[in-house]
């Protein structure tokens, strides 16, 4: 439980920093107050401001309103409990850990839009796996952005793992192909593939991503075993489009929610969950490789409501 | 970008626009739809509320309800409020009535003008630095990029590579310099404050090199990290930048206003750069940030390439949101690619019927430089909405280019040479079907024919000539034996004699 506690403190601590002034939180809005039309309005607003999405926020508000009218929900505290139950239920008891290969190297493909935090998140995954005594190999498939390979190399140096890289401007699928071959030849436990950031609206770049997935599969049957989409917690409703389009292209198996140490609540993952069935697997809470936690729905929801 | 939002606006306003009279209830109903659309588009809650309140107040005033065309009046109010929300309305020239262009970067003389870039991690600061350098180089200015991000691995290298790339590949006569002190980089949290010294050194270097503009690329930071925010304040105090820009991801949600406000409180921003504007975000951040900080949006980043940076125009974007298009930007893009002499020379060729495939190829290349077909068509009034789900294939241009490139110089000058055997060879060379070659030739002939018909005729005749052409020079149904094209050839030959 120590892990849970640390995550919670970090989450609530970070979120607490912006809770001054006029910023109303769900908890301050609801606790110790009888329900009223005005309170329900404030509640809807707070949920919208957490990026949960207008539709979901209105639905949840209506649910509470109905419960109130039926006499099942009497006050703010009961409403809060109801909300927590509802939101936690979005994330049922399913495996939130990484999928590993039965034998041979496990391949993790990491993708996301520009600036979401892919490379930093890979450093975090790498550290977590190294701490579990697993050998890791990295593939630098961002051959487009200036110094992206160097950025990954700095991390590999710090974390003591090797990087397979190609030519700047070269075909990223070729790098992935070589890396998969190297992973098999060296008998490493996990291969993590870093890809260039791309907007989901760039069709040719999304096709390129599908190709990276295909060549990996060709080299190692069953790969990639895990396809992680990195989502920035500050993302607005566009996150839903990101999740949909990336899933179509590479069949995403999990989300890595980054930058949750800012003032954004990351409610977008709830909007995403409404749209497609992809679980959140990790949350990023800082810039060092240690700033990562497994996603824990009750903690997350609690932090979203925290004062 | 903005497509979904403009759909909603159009929908809500359409119900009003046809009506001879509108009631207060009509307006309120439409505005409720608009409010929801704004929130779905990530416009900040308070901003959306205020916007709707203002519009409702004005629209339910006596002047509107009793106007001859209340719907049109309503659209005007929404447009004005949108422009107001996005930025100041452009100042108009008292004589011509045309808007006076504002330079998005206020420069000081003597230089260097120092610009500090700031923002959250991953908002796109470093890439924007490269784009700004491209923008300034094109305008003949010398720029120095300073890597003040000593924290993110390889950030210094990234900026150096960008500086070299812009210097080597960017258009224009300007020069791009770089200042970086890679040896001072350190792990997260261990180089805080070092940026102050690096920036100070950069100012000295910029003065010595006599550059016009110095751009400081600071590390990404959270607005709630006091230590790092304080570092920015110290850089600000040490070098007193003339302009401080905040870089914001256009896809940011409700939190955009919190971070923008925090940066503005600490640094007194001069302007905002919105990045990733080419995504399908509905752009609520753009609508919110100005109203919360009061600071204008100066630039928008519109693509992966380094020249994909445009000055921001509130009035034009408002037009795009309302589905009214943005013809001004389109014309400007065209002007950037084609000089007046070139345009005149082309016109003459068109009128004389001496247009060649080479000219055609050149046109295609210029068209492509202006951006993707979809983005260009999206700027035309009423088109944006219709093409939003269509997958427009820019490869069509590639294919056409390949076909022309497979022609010999002689063939390009005189398409009449193209018999079946030549067409077969060209098709093979370009990796296309022979019918693709024929289709291109036919389209080309029709364009020359049309332009000849249009020159030297009255406006009405021109119009009817155009009408006859509708149905498609490129890719319309092929008439067996292509008699039309043959007639056109005869017509052309006669005229040449």
mmCIF file of N, CA and C in Angstrom, chain B residues 376-470:
data_model
loop_
_atom_site.group_PDB
_atom_site.id
_atom_site.type_symbol
_atom_site.label_atom_id
_atom_site.label_comp_id
_atom_site.label_asym_id
_atom_site.label_seq_id
_atom_site.Cartn_x
_atom_site.Cartn_y
_atom_site.Cartn_z
ATOM 1 N N UNK B 376 -6.317 24.081 -48.610
ATOM 2 C CA UNK B 376 -6.590 25.206 -49.514
ATOM 3 C C UNK B 376 -8.084 25.319 -49.801
ATOM 4 N N UNK B 377 -8.691 24.183 -50.135
ATOM 5 C CA UNK B 377 -10.130 24.201 -50.434
ATOM 6 C C UNK B 377 -10.937 24.616 -49.214
ATOM 7 N N UNK B 378 -10.411 24.246 -48.034
ATOM 8 C CA UNK B 378 -11.108 24.570 -46.791
ATOM 9 C C UNK B 378 -11.241 26.068 -46.566
ATOM 10 N N UNK B 379 -10.425 26.830 -47.236
ATOM 11 C CA UNK B 379 -10.487 28.276 -47.061
ATOM 12 C C UNK B 379 -11.556 28.921 -47.942
ATOM 13 N N UNK B 380 -12.094 28.151 -48.867
ATOM 14 C CA UNK B 380 -13.128 28.716 -49.731
ATOM 15 C C UNK B 380 -14.477 28.708 -49.023
ATOM 16 N N UNK B 381 -15.246 29.777 -49.190
ATOM 17 C CA UNK B 381 -16.521 29.860 -48.504
ATOM 18 C C UNK B 381 -17.406 28.666 -48.833
ATOM 19 N N UNK B 382 -17.974 28.073 -47.806
ATOM 20 C CA UNK B 382 -18.959 27.008 -48.009
ATOM 21 C C UNK B 382 -18.375 25.657 -48.370
ATOM 22 N N UNK B 383 -17.051 25.588 -48.539
ATOM 23 C CA UNK B 383 -16.461 24.322 -48.981
ATOM 24 C C UNK B 383 -15.978 23.493 -47.804
ATOM 25 N N UNK B 384 -15.425 24.191 -46.802
ATOM 26 C CA UNK B 384 -14.812 23.509 -45.669
ATOM 27 C C UNK B 384 -15.666 22.372 -45.142
ATOM 28 N N UNK B 385 -16.945 22.633 -44.979
ATOM 29 C CA UNK B 385 -17.830 21.661 -44.365
ATOM 30 C C UNK B 385 -18.020 20.452 -45.283
ATOM 31 N N UNK B 386 -18.130 20.727 -46.584
ATOM 32 C CA UNK B 386 -18.420 19.638 -47.505
ATOM 33 C C UNK B 386 -17.257 18.675 -47.679
ATOM 34 N N UNK B 387 -16.036 19.166 -47.479
ATOM 35 C CA UNK B 387 -14.905 18.271 -47.749
ATOM 36 C C UNK B 387 -14.331 17.665 -46.479
ATOM 37 N N UNK B 388 -14.961 17.941 -45.341
ATOM 38 C CA UNK B 388 -14.289 17.541 -44.106
ATOM 39 C C UNK B 388 -14.114 16.028 -43.984
ATOM 40 N N UNK B 389 -15.023 15.253 -44.555
ATOM 41 C CA UNK B 389 -14.896 13.801 -44.441
ATOM 42 C C UNK B 389 -14.274 13.153 -45.677
ATOM 43 N N UNK B 390 -13.981 13.976 -46.666
ATOM 44 C CA UNK B 390 -13.424 13.413 -47.896
ATOM 45 C C UNK B 390 -11.917 13.290 -47.759
ATOM 46 N N UNK B 391 -11.408 12.139 -48.188
ATOM 47 C CA UNK B 391 -9.973 11.943 -48.123
ATOM 48 C C UNK B 391 -9.363 12.466 -49.414
ATOM 49 N N UNK B 392 -8.996 13.748 -49.411
ATOM 50 C CA UNK B 392 -8.452 14.327 -50.641
ATOM 51 C C UNK B 392 -7.027 13.843 -50.845
ATOM 52 N N UNK B 393 -6.776 13.349 -52.016
ATOM 53 C CA UNK B 393 -5.506 12.698 -52.259
ATOM 54 C C UNK B 393 -4.540 13.635 -52.970
ATOM 55 N N UNK B 394 -3.525 14.080 -52.238
ATOM 56 C CA UNK B 394 -2.536 14.956 -52.861
ATOM 57 C C UNK B 394 -1.664 14.184 -53.847
ATOM 58 N N UNK B 395 -1.778 12.858 -53.811
ATOM 59 C CA UNK B 395 -0.959 12.051 -54.716
ATOM 60 C C UNK B 395 -1.371 12.244 -56.162
ATOM 61 N N UNK B 396 -2.622 12.683 -56.370
ATOM 62 C CA UNK B 396 -3.083 12.959 -57.725
ATOM 63 C C UNK B 396 -2.115 13.922 -58.421
ATOM 64 N N UNK B 397 -1.661 14.911 -57.651
ATOM 65 C CA UNK B 397 -0.713 15.875 -58.220
ATOM 66 C C UNK B 397 0.607 15.175 -58.548
ATOM 67 N N UNK B 398 1.032 14.291 -57.617
ATOM 68 C CA UNK B 398 2.265 13.529 -57.871
ATOM 69 C C UNK B 398 2.169 12.790 -59.196
ATOM 70 N N UNK B 399 1.011 12.137 -59.405
ATOM 71 C CA UNK B 399 0.843 11.321 -60.604
ATOM 72 C C UNK B 399 0.893 12.191 -61.853
ATOM 73 N N UNK B 400 0.189 13.317 -61.789
ATOM 74 C CA UNK B 400 0.198 14.227 -62.933
ATOM 75 C C UNK B 400 1.619 14.688 -63.224
ATOM 76 N N UNK B 401 2.343 15.012 -62.144
ATOM 77 C CA UNK B 401 3.734 15.449 -62.322
ATOM 78 C C UNK B 401 4.566 14.359 -62.981
ATOM 79 N N UNK B 402 4.357 13.131 -62.516
ATOM 80 C CA UNK B 402 5.133 12.013 -63.059
ATOM 81 C C UNK B 402 4.875 11.856 -64.552
ATOM 82 N N UNK B 403 3.609 12.029 -64.950
ATOM 83 C CA UNK B 403 3.277 11.894 -66.372
ATOM 84 C C UNK B 403 3.988 12.970 -67.188
ATOM 85 N N UNK B 404 3.912 14.221 -66.712
ATOM 86 C CA UNK B 404 4.554 15.308 -67.466
ATOM 87 C C UNK B 404 6.064 15.083 -67.515
ATOM 88 N N UNK B 405 6.618 14.631 -66.375
ATOM 89 C CA UNK B 405 8.062 14.399 -66.339
ATOM 90 C C UNK B 405 8.499 13.303 -67.303
ATOM 91 N N UNK B 406 7.585 12.430 -67.660
ATOM 92 C CA UNK B 406 7.935 11.356 -68.588
ATOM 93 C C UNK B 406 7.853 11.797 -70.048
ATOM 94 N N UNK B 407 7.434 13.027 -70.274
ATOM 95 C CA UNK B 407 7.367 13.532 -71.655
ATOM 96 C C UNK B 407 8.718 14.136 -72.034
ATOM 97 N N UNK B 408 9.013 14.127 -73.334
ATOM 98 C CA UNK B 408 10.231 14.778 -73.785
ATOM 99 C C UNK B 408 9.984 16.283 -73.855
ATOM 100 N N UNK B 409 11.052 17.039 -73.964
ATOM 101 C CA UNK B 409 10.929 18.492 -74.031
ATOM 102 C C UNK B 409 10.026 18.928 -75.191
ATOM 103 N N UNK B 410 10.197 18.246 -76.297
ATOM 104 C CA UNK B 410 9.401 18.574 -77.483
ATOM 105 C C UNK B 410 7.926 18.332 -77.228
ATOM 106 N N UNK B 411 7.666 17.189 -76.620
ATOM 107 C CA UNK B 411 6.271 16.824 -76.360
ATOM 108 C C UNK B 411 5.597 17.821 -75.434
ATOM 109 N N UNK B 412 6.372 18.291 -74.472
ATOM 110 C CA UNK B 412 5.791 19.227 -73.520
ATOM 111 C C UNK B 412 5.417 20.540 -74.191
ATOM 112 N N UNK B 413 6.180 20.890 -75.220
ATOM 113 C CA UNK B 413 5.905 22.148 -75.906
ATOM 114 C C UNK B 413 4.746 22.010 -76.884
ATOM 115 N N UNK B 414 4.522 20.808 -77.392
ATOM 116 C CA UNK B 414 3.459 20.633 -78.376
ATOM 117 C C UNK B 414 2.746 19.304 -78.134
ATOM 118 N N UNK B 415 1.613 19.383 -77.470
ATOM 119 C CA UNK B 415 0.915 18.143 -77.114
ATOM 120 C C UNK B 415 0.317 17.455 -78.345
ATOM 121 N N UNK B 416 0.257 18.188 -79.464
ATOM 122 C CA UNK B 416 -0.289 17.575 -80.677
ATOM 123 C C UNK B 416 0.562 16.403 -81.144
ATOM 124 N N UNK B 417 1.826 16.397 -80.698
ATOM 125 C CA UNK B 417 2.727 15.305 -81.079
ATOM 126 C C UNK B 417 2.310 13.965 -80.472
ATOM 127 N N UNK B 418 1.516 14.043 -79.418
ATOM 128 C CA UNK B 418 1.269 12.843 -78.624
ATOM 129 C C UNK B 418 0.329 11.862 -79.316
ATOM 130 N N UNK B 419 0.901 10.969 -80.116
ATOM 131 C CA UNK B 419 0.089 9.919 -80.718
ATOM 132 C C UNK B 419 0.032 8.733 -79.750
ATOM 133 N N UNK B 420 -0.644 7.679 -80.166
ATOM 134 C CA UNK B 420 -0.848 6.541 -79.273
ATOM 135 C C UNK B 420 0.449 5.930 -78.785
ATOM 136 N N UNK B 421 1.403 5.823 -79.697
ATOM 137 C CA UNK B 421 2.646 5.164 -79.316
ATOM 138 C C UNK B 421 3.393 5.999 -78.275
ATOM 139 N N UNK B 422 3.400 7.315 -78.465
ATOM 140 C CA UNK B 422 4.054 8.186 -77.478
ATOM 141 C C UNK B 422 3.324 8.119 -76.135
ATOM 142 N N UNK B 423 2.001 8.117 -76.204
ATOM 143 C CA UNK B 423 1.221 8.065 -74.961
ATOM 144 C C UNK B 423 1.511 6.773 -74.191
ATOM 145 N N UNK B 424 1.666 5.673 -74.970
ATOM 146 C CA UNK B 424 1.973 4.397 -74.331
ATOM 147 C C UNK B 424 3.308 4.482 -73.598
ATOM 148 N N UNK B 425 4.300 5.062 -74.268
ATOM 149 C CA UNK B 425 5.629 5.180 -73.696
ATOM 150 C C UNK B 425 5.591 6.036 -72.420
ATOM 151 N N UNK B 426 4.873 7.163 -72.513
ATOM 152 C CA UNK B 426 4.787 8.058 -71.354
ATOM 153 C C UNK B 426 4.124 7.350 -70.179
ATOM 154 N N UNK B 427 3.043 6.635 -70.476
ATOM 155 C CA UNK B 427 2.314 5.924 -69.424
ATOM 156 C C UNK B 427 3.246 4.934 -68.727
ATOM 157 N N UNK B 428 4.037 4.238 -69.534
ATOM 158 C CA UNK B 428 4.961 3.259 -68.984
ATOM 159 C C UNK B 428 6.000 3.941 -68.095
ATOM 160 N N UNK B 429 6.514 5.043 -68.600
ATOM 161 C CA UNK B 429 7.538 5.794 -67.864
ATOM 162 C C UNK B 429 7.030 6.291 -66.525
ATOM 163 N N UNK B 430 5.754 6.689 -66.502
ATOM 164 C CA UNK B 430 5.208 7.266 -65.279
ATOM 165 C C UNK B 430 4.566 6.220 -64.390
ATOM 166 N N UNK B 431 4.521 4.984 -64.895
ATOM 167 C CA UNK B 431 3.889 3.933 -64.114
ATOM 168 C C UNK B 431 2.390 4.090 -64.017
ATOM 169 N N UNK B 432 1.789 4.676 -65.058
ATOM 170 C CA UNK B 432 0.330 4.877 -65.046
ATOM 171 C C UNK B 432 -0.291 4.191 -66.258
ATOM 172 N N UNK B 433 -1.628 4.243 -66.326
ATOM 173 C CA UNK B 433 -2.314 3.708 -67.497
ATOM 174 C C UNK B 433 -2.287 4.738 -68.616
ATOM 175 N N UNK B 434 -2.453 4.227 -69.835
ATOM 176 C CA UNK B 434 -2.454 5.149 -70.975
ATOM 177 C C UNK B 434 -3.644 6.103 -70.880
ATOM 178 N N UNK B 435 -4.736 5.621 -70.311
ATOM 179 C CA UNK B 435 -5.909 6.487 -70.233
ATOM 180 C C UNK B 435 -5.669 7.678 -69.278
ATOM 181 N N UNK B 436 -4.783 7.492 -68.296
ATOM 182 C CA UNK B 436 -4.443 8.615 -67.420
ATOM 183 C C UNK B 436 -3.736 9.706 -68.213
ATOM 184 N N UNK B 437 -2.845 9.259 -69.135
ATOM 185 C CA UNK B 437 -2.117 10.225 -69.960
ATOM 186 C C UNK B 437 -3.117 10.982 -70.844
ATOM 187 N N UNK B 438 -4.017 10.206 -71.462
ATOM 188 C CA UNK B 438 -4.985 10.830 -72.357
ATOM 189 C C UNK B 438 -5.869 11.816 -71.601
ATOM 190 N N UNK B 439 -6.234 11.427 -70.402
ATOM 191 C CA UNK B 439 -7.092 12.290 -69.603
ATOM 192 C C UNK B 439 -6.382 13.617 -69.291
ATOM 193 N N UNK B 440 -5.114 13.520 -68.963
ATOM 194 C CA UNK B 440 -4.347 14.724 -68.672
ATOM 195 C C UNK B 440 -4.252 15.615 -69.907
ATOM 196 N N UNK B 441 -3.947 14.996 -71.034
ATOM 197 C CA UNK B 441 -3.811 15.769 -72.269
ATOM 198 C C UNK B 441 -5.130 16.467 -72.597
ATOM 199 N N UNK B 442 -6.197 15.720 -72.428
ATOM 200 C CA UNK B 442 -7.509 16.284 -72.719
ATOM 201 C C UNK B 442 -7.798 17.473 -71.813
ATOM 202 N N UNK B 443 -7.529 17.266 -70.541
ATOM 203 C CA UNK B 443 -7.771 18.348 -69.586
ATOM 204 C C UNK B 443 -6.944 19.568 -69.933
ATOM 205 N N UNK B 444 -5.698 19.318 -70.282
ATOM 206 C CA UNK B 444 -4.799 20.408 -70.632
ATOM 207 C C UNK B 444 -5.323 21.178 -71.847
ATOM 208 N N UNK B 445 -5.757 20.432 -72.842
ATOM 209 C CA UNK B 445 -6.277 21.084 -74.048
ATOM 210 C C UNK B 445 -7.500 21.930 -73.737
ATOM 211 N N UNK B 446 -8.337 21.400 -72.859
ATOM 212 C CA UNK B 446 -9.540 22.148 -72.536
ATOM 213 C C UNK B 446 -9.206 23.431 -71.788
ATOM 214 N N UNK B 447 -8.177 23.361 -70.962
ATOM 215 C CA UNK B 447 -7.789 24.577 -70.235
ATOM 216 C C UNK B 447 -7.310 25.635 -71.224
ATOM 217 N N UNK B 448 -6.464 25.237 -72.174
ATOM 218 C CA UNK B 448 -5.981 26.227 -73.146
ATOM 219 C C UNK B 448 -7.148 26.776 -73.960
ATOM 220 N N UNK B 449 -8.034 25.856 -74.330
ATOM 221 C CA UNK B 449 -9.175 26.264 -75.141
ATOM 222 C C UNK B 449 -10.031 27.273 -74.371
ATOM 223 N N UNK B 450 -10.292 26.946 -73.118
ATOM 224 C CA UNK B 450 -11.145 27.809 -72.315
ATOM 225 C C UNK B 450 -10.522 29.182 -72.151
ATOM 226 N N UNK B 451 -9.212 29.194 -71.863
ATOM 227 C CA UNK B 451 -8.587 30.482 -71.600
ATOM 228 C C UNK B 451 -8.612 31.358 -72.849
ATOM 229 N N UNK B 452 -8.493 30.718 -74.029
ATOM 230 C CA UNK B 452 -8.566 31.510 -75.251
ATOM 231 C C UNK B 452 -9.962 32.080 -75.459
ATOM 232 N N UNK B 453 -10.943 31.213 -75.170
ATOM 233 C CA UNK B 453 -12.312 31.666 -75.333
ATOM 234 C C UNK B 453 -12.630 32.812 -74.403
ATOM 235 N N UNK B 454 -12.017 32.743 -73.224
ATOM 236 C CA UNK B 454 -12.354 33.753 -72.223
ATOM 237 C C UNK B 454 -11.695 35.085 -72.498
ATOM 238 N N UNK B 455 -10.525 35.044 -73.137
ATOM 239 C CA UNK B 455 -9.854 36.314 -73.377
ATOM 240 C C UNK B 455 -10.572 37.053 -74.498
ATOM 241 N N UNK B 456 -10.690 38.342 -74.323
ATOM 242 C CA UNK B 456 -11.277 39.168 -75.370
ATOM 243 C C UNK B 456 -12.779 39.036 -75.494
ATOM 244 N N UNK B 457 -13.432 38.548 -74.492
ATOM 245 C CA UNK B 457 -14.887 38.486 -74.537
ATOM 246 C C UNK B 457 -15.483 39.278 -73.391
ATOM 247 N N UNK B 458 -16.742 39.566 -73.513
ATOM 248 C CA UNK B 458 -17.426 40.291 -72.442
ATOM 249 C C UNK B 458 -17.660 39.391 -71.250
ATOM 250 N N UNK B 459 -18.030 39.994 -70.163
ATOM 251 C CA UNK B 459 -18.178 39.250 -68.920
ATOM 252 C C UNK B 459 -19.236 38.152 -69.039
ATOM 253 N N UNK B 460 -20.332 38.471 -69.702
ATOM 254 C CA UNK B 460 -21.406 37.484 -69.799
ATOM 255 C C UNK B 460 -20.966 36.279 -70.612
ATOM 256 N N UNK B 461 -20.244 36.586 -71.706
ATOM 257 C CA UNK B 461 -19.768 35.487 -72.548
ATOM 258 C C UNK B 461 -18.770 34.624 -71.795
ATOM 259 N N UNK B 462 -17.923 35.299 -70.993
ATOM 260 C CA UNK B 462 -16.947 34.551 -70.209
ATOM 261 C C UNK B 462 -17.662 33.580 -69.292
ATOM 262 N N UNK B 463 -18.710 34.100 -68.714
ATOM 263 C CA UNK B 463 -19.455 33.295 -67.766
ATOM 264 C C UNK B 463 -20.046 32.070 -68.450
ATOM 265 N N UNK B 464 -20.615 32.297 -69.634
ATOM 266 C CA UNK B 464 -21.238 31.160 -70.299
ATOM 267 C C UNK B 464 -20.182 30.184 -70.794
ATOM 268 N N UNK B 465 -19.013 30.718 -71.137
ATOM 269 C CA UNK B 465 -17.921 29.824 -71.528
ATOM 270 C C UNK B 465 -17.530 28.936 -70.359
ATOM 271 N N UNK B 466 -17.487 29.539 -69.187
ATOM 272 C CA UNK B 466 -17.131 28.776 -68.007
ATOM 273 C C UNK B 466 -18.178 27.721 -67.698
ATOM 274 N N UNK B 467 -19.424 28.120 -67.910
ATOM 275 C CA UNK B 467 -20.517 27.189 -67.645
ATOM 276 C C UNK B 467 -20.390 25.965 -68.536
ATOM 277 N N UNK B 468 -20.030 26.207 -69.795
ATOM 278 C CA UNK B 468 -19.866 25.098 -70.730
ATOM 279 C C UNK B 468 -18.764 24.156 -70.282
ATOM 280 N N UNK B 469 -17.775 24.758 -69.624
ATOM 281 C CA UNK B 469 -16.649 23.944 -69.198
ATOM 282 C C UNK B 469 -16.998 23.101 -67.986
ATOM 283 N N UNK B 470 -17.960 23.572 -67.222
ATOM 284 C CA UNK B 470 -18.304 22.856 -65.999
ATOM 285 C C UNK B 470 -18.706 21.438 -66.357
#
